[in-house]
Amino acid sequence: MRVLLVEDDQFHASYMEDVLAETLPEVTEIFHAVNGEEAEHEARALSIDAVVMDLRMSTRNGIEAARTLWTERPETRILFWSNYADEAYLRGIAAIVPEDSAYGYLLKTAPRDRLKLALRAVLVEGQIMVDREIHRLQRRAASPRNTLDDSEFAVLLDLALGLQDRTIAERRGMSLRTVQNRLLSLYEKLGVDAERDPDMPLNKRVRALNRALVTRTLNMETLETAQRDLDRWKAGQRKRAG
């Protein structure tokens, strides 16, 4: 088995190579990419089926790279290995993982033994394995009281990109009233309404973005991916108009 390791930190890359060699005798070759763009080229050229993927990288993040890999080869087994347990990453992975695909999400702070278990479970046995901290986020997401649903999250992304309500409605296939209702709901869930100060009025859209970043509902990688999706949507609109 050939494994592609996508990691931009040399220390973490060396550590993972050692653990792979120690844990999986099935591995015959380990290839290395330092960002998502390189990962896409390497996986395509080498027909890689097993990947260990960092999430936060320059040039192209792990979510974007994984989406490309899974689009081209849905059977690819990917273990996401990250320092971050952001809700944004969890949503990003859930949105792109193909049905029945094997994947894992493990924090870099996980003990070596747990990393070994995850590598074997995902890359060799084709199972799904998610870190305990990520499970905590999943349990939180199961409670609708404070967690945005998919339509609210989509409106939040468009708000963060600077879109006005009418454009959001057109892009998401919603009525204007529905968009405005989603905004009211996400303001409440993000705690924007609880921060009202009569002596210092706040811009709710800006405050919602601030709260989303502070709570890690959004992160920079999510916004980069959202901008690319918006660019594709605008290109499609221009093509239809032409």
GROMACS .gro file of C-alpha atoms in nm:
model
  242
    1MET     CA    1   0.000   0.000   0.000
    2ARG     CA    2   0.121   0.349  -0.089
    3VAL     CA    3   0.033   0.639   0.142
    4LEU     CA    4   0.033   1.009   0.067
    5LEU     CA    5   0.121   1.227   0.367
    6VAL     CA    6   0.002   1.586   0.328
    7GLU     CA    7   0.170   1.799   0.594
    8ASP     CA    8   0.349   2.133   0.581
    9ASP     CA    9   0.527   2.102   0.917
   10GLN     CA   10   0.847   1.896   0.893
   11PHE     CA   11   0.837   1.787   1.257
   12HIS     CA   12   0.484   1.651   1.225
   13ALA     CA   13   0.567   1.495   0.889
   14SER     CA   14   0.867   1.307   1.031
   15TYR     CA   15   0.666   1.193   1.331
   16MET     CA   16   0.384   1.061   1.112
   17GLU     CA   17   0.628   0.879   0.884
   18ASP     CA   18   0.776   0.703   1.187
   19VAL     CA   19   0.433   0.601   1.315
   20LEU     CA   20   0.323   0.479   0.973
   21ALA     CA   21   0.636   0.264   0.935
   22GLU     CA   22   0.596   0.128   1.288
   23THR     CA   23   0.222   0.060   1.264
   24LEU     CA   24   0.143  -0.052   0.912
   25PRO     CA   25   0.370  -0.316   0.758
   26GLU     CA   26   0.132  -0.303   0.460
   27VAL     CA   27   0.279   0.035   0.361
   28THR     CA   28   0.541  -0.001   0.089
   29GLU     CA   29   0.593   0.367   0.002
   30ILE     CA   30   0.520   0.701   0.168
   31PHE     CA   31   0.492   1.009  -0.052
   32HIS     CA   32   0.493   1.362   0.086
   33ALA     CA   33   0.311   1.680  -0.017
   34VAL     CA   34   0.334   2.010   0.167
   35ASN     CA   35  -0.003   2.158   0.066
   36GLY     CA   36  -0.336   2.066  -0.085
   37GLU     CA   37  -0.241   2.159  -0.438
   38GLU     CA   38   0.059   1.927  -0.434
   39ALA     CA   39  -0.157   1.658  -0.278
   40GLU     CA   40  -0.403   1.668  -0.567
   41HIS     CA   41  -0.125   1.635  -0.825
   42GLU     CA   42   0.050   1.355  -0.635
   43ALA     CA   43  -0.266   1.156  -0.569
   44ARG     CA   44  -0.372   1.187  -0.934
   45ALA     CA   45  -0.032   1.091  -1.075
   46LEU     CA   46   0.025   0.799  -0.837
   47SER     CA   47  -0.335   0.673  -0.805
   48ILE     CA   48  -0.311   0.699  -0.426
   49ASP     CA   49  -0.586   0.534  -0.223
   50ALA     CA   50  -0.467   0.614   0.132
   51VAL     CA   51  -0.403   0.968   0.257
   52VAL     CA   52  -0.308   1.135   0.585
   53MET     CA   53  -0.419   1.497   0.549
   54ASP     CA   54  -0.344   1.808   0.751
   55LEU     CA   55  -0.627   2.060   0.739
   56ARG     CA   56  -0.465   2.402   0.776
   57MET     CA   57  -0.210   2.462   0.499
   58SER     CA   58  -0.108   2.738   0.263
   59THR     CA   59  -0.197   2.737  -0.108
   60ARG     CA   60  -0.485   2.489  -0.072
   61ASN     CA   61  -0.635   2.363   0.252
   62GLY     CA   62  -0.713   2.003   0.342
   63ILE     CA   63  -1.089   2.031   0.291
   64GLU     CA   64  -1.046   2.161  -0.064
   65ALA     CA   65  -0.787   1.896  -0.146
   66ALA     CA   66  -1.001   1.617   0.000
   67ARG     CA   67  -1.300   1.732  -0.204
   68THR     CA   68  -1.094   1.703  -0.522
   69LEU     CA   69  -0.953   1.362  -0.423
   70TRP     CA   70  -1.297   1.225  -0.339
   71THR     CA   71  -1.451   1.368  -0.655
   72GLU     CA   72  -1.192   1.188  -0.866
   73ARG     CA   73  -1.159   0.874  -0.651
   74PRO     CA   74  -1.448   0.831  -0.403
   75GLU     CA   75  -1.288   0.518  -0.261
   76THR     CA   76  -0.987   0.714  -0.129
   77ARG     CA   77  -0.937   0.660   0.244
   78ILE     CA   78  -0.843   0.981   0.424
   79LEU     CA   79  -0.733   1.035   0.782
   80PHE     CA   80  -0.756   1.405   0.867
   81TRP     CA   81  -0.489   1.495   1.122
   82SER     CA   82  -0.512   1.841   1.270
   83ASN     CA   83  -0.434   2.066   1.565
   84TYR     CA   84  -0.787   2.202   1.551
   85ALA     CA   85  -1.128   2.072   1.653
   86ASP     CA   86  -1.323   2.353   1.486
   87GLU     CA   87  -1.690   2.305   1.412
   88ALA     CA   88  -1.611   2.459   1.073
   89TYR     CA   89  -1.383   2.168   0.984
   90LEU     CA   90  -1.640   1.915   1.098
   91ARG     CA   91  -1.904   2.075   0.877
   92GLY     CA   92  -1.659   2.095   0.589
   93ILE     CA   93  -1.577   1.725   0.603
   94ALA     CA   94  -1.939   1.621   0.648
   95ALA     CA   95  -2.032   1.821   0.338
   96ILE     CA   96  -1.783   1.649   0.107
   97VAL     CA   97  -1.735   1.291   0.228
   98PRO     CA   98  -1.885   1.042  -0.022
   99GLU     CA   99  -2.138   0.789   0.101
  100ASP     CA  100  -1.972   0.475   0.241
  101SER     CA  101  -1.622   0.628   0.225
  102ALA     CA  102  -1.370   0.554   0.499
  103TYR     CA  103  -1.231   0.855   0.680
  104GLY     CA  104  -1.104   0.966   1.018
  105TYR     CA  105  -1.049   1.290   1.205
  106LEU     CA  106  -0.782   1.284   1.475
  107LEU     CA  107  -0.620   1.564   1.669
  108LYS     CA  108  -0.241   1.589   1.670
  109THR     CA  109  -0.256   1.590   2.051
  110ALA     CA  110  -0.390   1.232   2.049
  111PRO     CA  111  -0.164   0.969   2.213
  112ARG     CA  112   0.060   0.765   1.985
  113ASP     CA  113  -0.138   0.446   2.054
  114ARG     CA  114  -0.461   0.613   1.947
  115LEU     CA  115  -0.294   0.741   1.631
  116LYS     CA  116  -0.185   0.386   1.551
  117LEU     CA  117  -0.542   0.262   1.598
  118ALA     CA  118  -0.676   0.537   1.371
  119LEU     CA  119  -0.424   0.467   1.096
  120ARG     CA  120  -0.508   0.097   1.086
  121ALA     CA  121  -0.882   0.150   1.122
  122VAL     CA  122  -0.911   0.407   0.842
  123LEU     CA  123  -0.633   0.330   0.594
  124VAL     CA  124  -0.630  -0.050   0.616
  125GLU     CA  125  -0.969  -0.163   0.749
  126GLY     CA  126  -1.177   0.108   0.583
  127GLN     CA  127  -1.355   0.222   0.897
  128ILE     CA  128  -1.468   0.562   1.022
  129MET     CA  129  -1.283   0.686   1.330
  130VAL     CA  130  -1.329   1.026   1.490
  131ASP     CA  131  -1.143   1.180   1.784
  132ARG     CA  132  -1.323   1.210   2.119
  133GLU     CA  133  -1.304   1.591   2.105
  134ILE     CA  134  -1.468   1.583   1.765
  135HIS     CA  135  -1.740   1.358   1.905
  136ARG     CA  136  -1.805   1.627   2.164
  137LEU     CA  137  -1.867   1.874   1.883
  138GLN     CA  138  -2.095   1.625   1.710
  139ARG     CA  139  -2.303   1.585   2.026
  140ARG     CA  140  -2.328   1.963   2.051
  141ALA     CA  141  -2.434   1.977   1.688
  142ALA     CA  142  -2.711   1.728   1.764
  143SER     CA  143  -2.874   1.992   1.988
  144PRO     CA  144  -3.051   2.252   1.774
  145ARG     CA  145  -3.070   2.512   2.051
  146ASN     CA  146  -2.731   2.673   1.987
  147THR     CA  147  -2.615   2.511   1.663
  148LEU     CA  148  -2.687   2.647   1.318
  149ASP     CA  149  -2.872   2.418   1.081
  150ASP     CA  150  -2.747   2.377   0.724
  151SER     CA  151  -2.955   2.661   0.579
  152GLU     CA  152  -2.854   2.902   0.856
  153PHE     CA  153  -2.489   2.808   0.806
  154ALA     CA  154  -2.520   2.870   0.432
  155VAL     CA  155  -2.663   3.218   0.498
  156LEU     CA  156  -2.384   3.286   0.749
  157LEU     CA  157  -2.123   3.197   0.486
  158ASP     CA  158  -2.281   3.436   0.236
  159LEU     CA  159  -2.304   3.708   0.501
  160ALA     CA  160  -1.933   3.659   0.573
  161LEU     CA  161  -1.859   3.701   0.201
  162GLY     CA  162  -2.040   4.036   0.203
  163LEU     CA  163  -2.349   3.935   0.004
  164GLN     CA  164  -2.673   4.130   0.043
  165ASP     CA  165  -2.999   3.957   0.133
  166ARG     CA  166  -3.137   3.954  -0.223
  167THR     CA  167  -2.822   3.794  -0.362
  168ILE     CA  168  -2.822   3.534  -0.085
  169ALA     CA  169  -3.184   3.453  -0.167
  170GLU     CA  170  -3.102   3.411  -0.537
  171ARG     CA  171  -2.794   3.200  -0.472
  172ARG     CA  172  -2.955   2.972  -0.215
  173GLY     CA  173  -3.294   2.939  -0.383
  174MET     CA  174  -3.473   3.100  -0.088
  175SER     CA  175  -3.729   3.376  -0.064
  176LEU     CA  176  -3.613   3.708   0.075
  177ARG     CA  177  -3.828   3.655   0.383
  178THR     CA  178  -3.670   3.314   0.442
  179VAL     CA  179  -3.320   3.465   0.428
  180GLN     CA  180  -3.422   3.733   0.678
  181ASN     CA  181  -3.570   3.469   0.909
  182ARG     CA  182  -3.247   3.266   0.888
  183LEU     CA  183  -3.052   3.579   0.979
  184LEU     CA  184  -3.268   3.640   1.286
  185SER     CA  185  -3.222   3.279   1.392
  186LEU     CA  186  -2.844   3.277   1.350
  187TYR     CA  187  -2.816   3.610   1.536
  188GLU     CA  188  -2.993   3.449   1.830
  189LYS     CA  189  -2.789   3.127   1.820
  190LEU     CA  190  -2.457   3.310   1.794
  191GLY     CA  191  -2.546   3.534   2.088
  192VAL     CA  192  -2.564   3.858   1.891
  193ASP     CA  193  -2.899   3.959   2.039
  194ALA     CA  194  -2.775   3.896   2.393
  195GLU     CA  195  -2.504   4.160   2.345
  196ARG     CA  196  -2.736   4.451   2.263
  197ASP     CA  197  -2.621   4.775   2.422
  198PRO     CA  198  -2.853   5.078   2.389
  199ASP     CA  199  -2.555   5.309   2.440
  200MET     CA  200  -2.351   5.151   2.162
  201PRO     CA  201  -2.552   5.012   1.869
  202LEU     CA  202  -2.374   4.731   1.685
  203ASN     CA  203  -2.389   4.618   1.323
  204LYS     CA  204  -2.551   4.276   1.361
  205ARG     CA  205  -2.398   4.130   1.044
  206VAL     CA  206  -2.047   4.225   1.147
  207ARG     CA  207  -2.108   4.109   1.504
  208ALA     CA  208  -2.240   3.774   1.377
  209LEU     CA  209  -1.921   3.723   1.178
  210ASN     CA  210  -1.715   3.811   1.486
  211ARG     CA  211  -1.906   3.561   1.701
  212ALA     CA  212  -1.877   3.291   1.433
  213LEU     CA  213  -1.498   3.330   1.421
  214VAL     CA  214  -1.460   3.343   1.800
  215THR     CA  215  -1.668   3.027   1.846
  216ARG     CA  216  -1.491   2.856   1.552
  217THR     CA  217  -1.818   2.808   1.369
  218LEU     CA  218  -1.621   2.962   1.082
  219ASN     CA  219  -1.248   2.973   1.020
  220MET     CA  220  -1.023   3.106   0.747
  221GLU     CA  221  -1.014   2.779   0.555
  222THR     CA  222  -1.394   2.767   0.549
  223LEU     CA  223  -1.406   3.123   0.418
  224GLU     CA  224  -1.148   3.047   0.148
  225THR     CA  225  -1.354   2.749   0.034
  226ALA     CA  226  -1.672   2.956   0.042
  227GLN     CA  227  -1.509   3.225  -0.174
  228ARG     CA  228  -1.411   2.966  -0.434
  229ASP     CA  229  -1.766   2.830  -0.434
  230LEU     CA  230  -1.899   3.183  -0.479
  231ASP     CA  231  -1.660   3.246  -0.769
  232ARG     CA  232  -1.784   2.927  -0.938
  233TRP     CA  233  -2.145   3.034  -0.884
  234LYS     CA  234  -2.080   3.380  -1.032
  235ALA     CA  235  -1.906   3.224  -1.332
  236GLY     CA  236  -2.209   3.002  -1.387
  237GLN     CA  237  -2.441   3.302  -1.362
  238ARG     CA  238  -2.238   3.493  -1.622
  239LYS     CA  239  -2.234   3.192  -1.853
  240ARG     CA  240  -2.613   3.155  -1.834
  241ALA     CA  241  -2.662   3.529  -1.887
  242GLY     CA  242  -2.433   3.522  -2.193
   0.00000   0.00000   0.00000
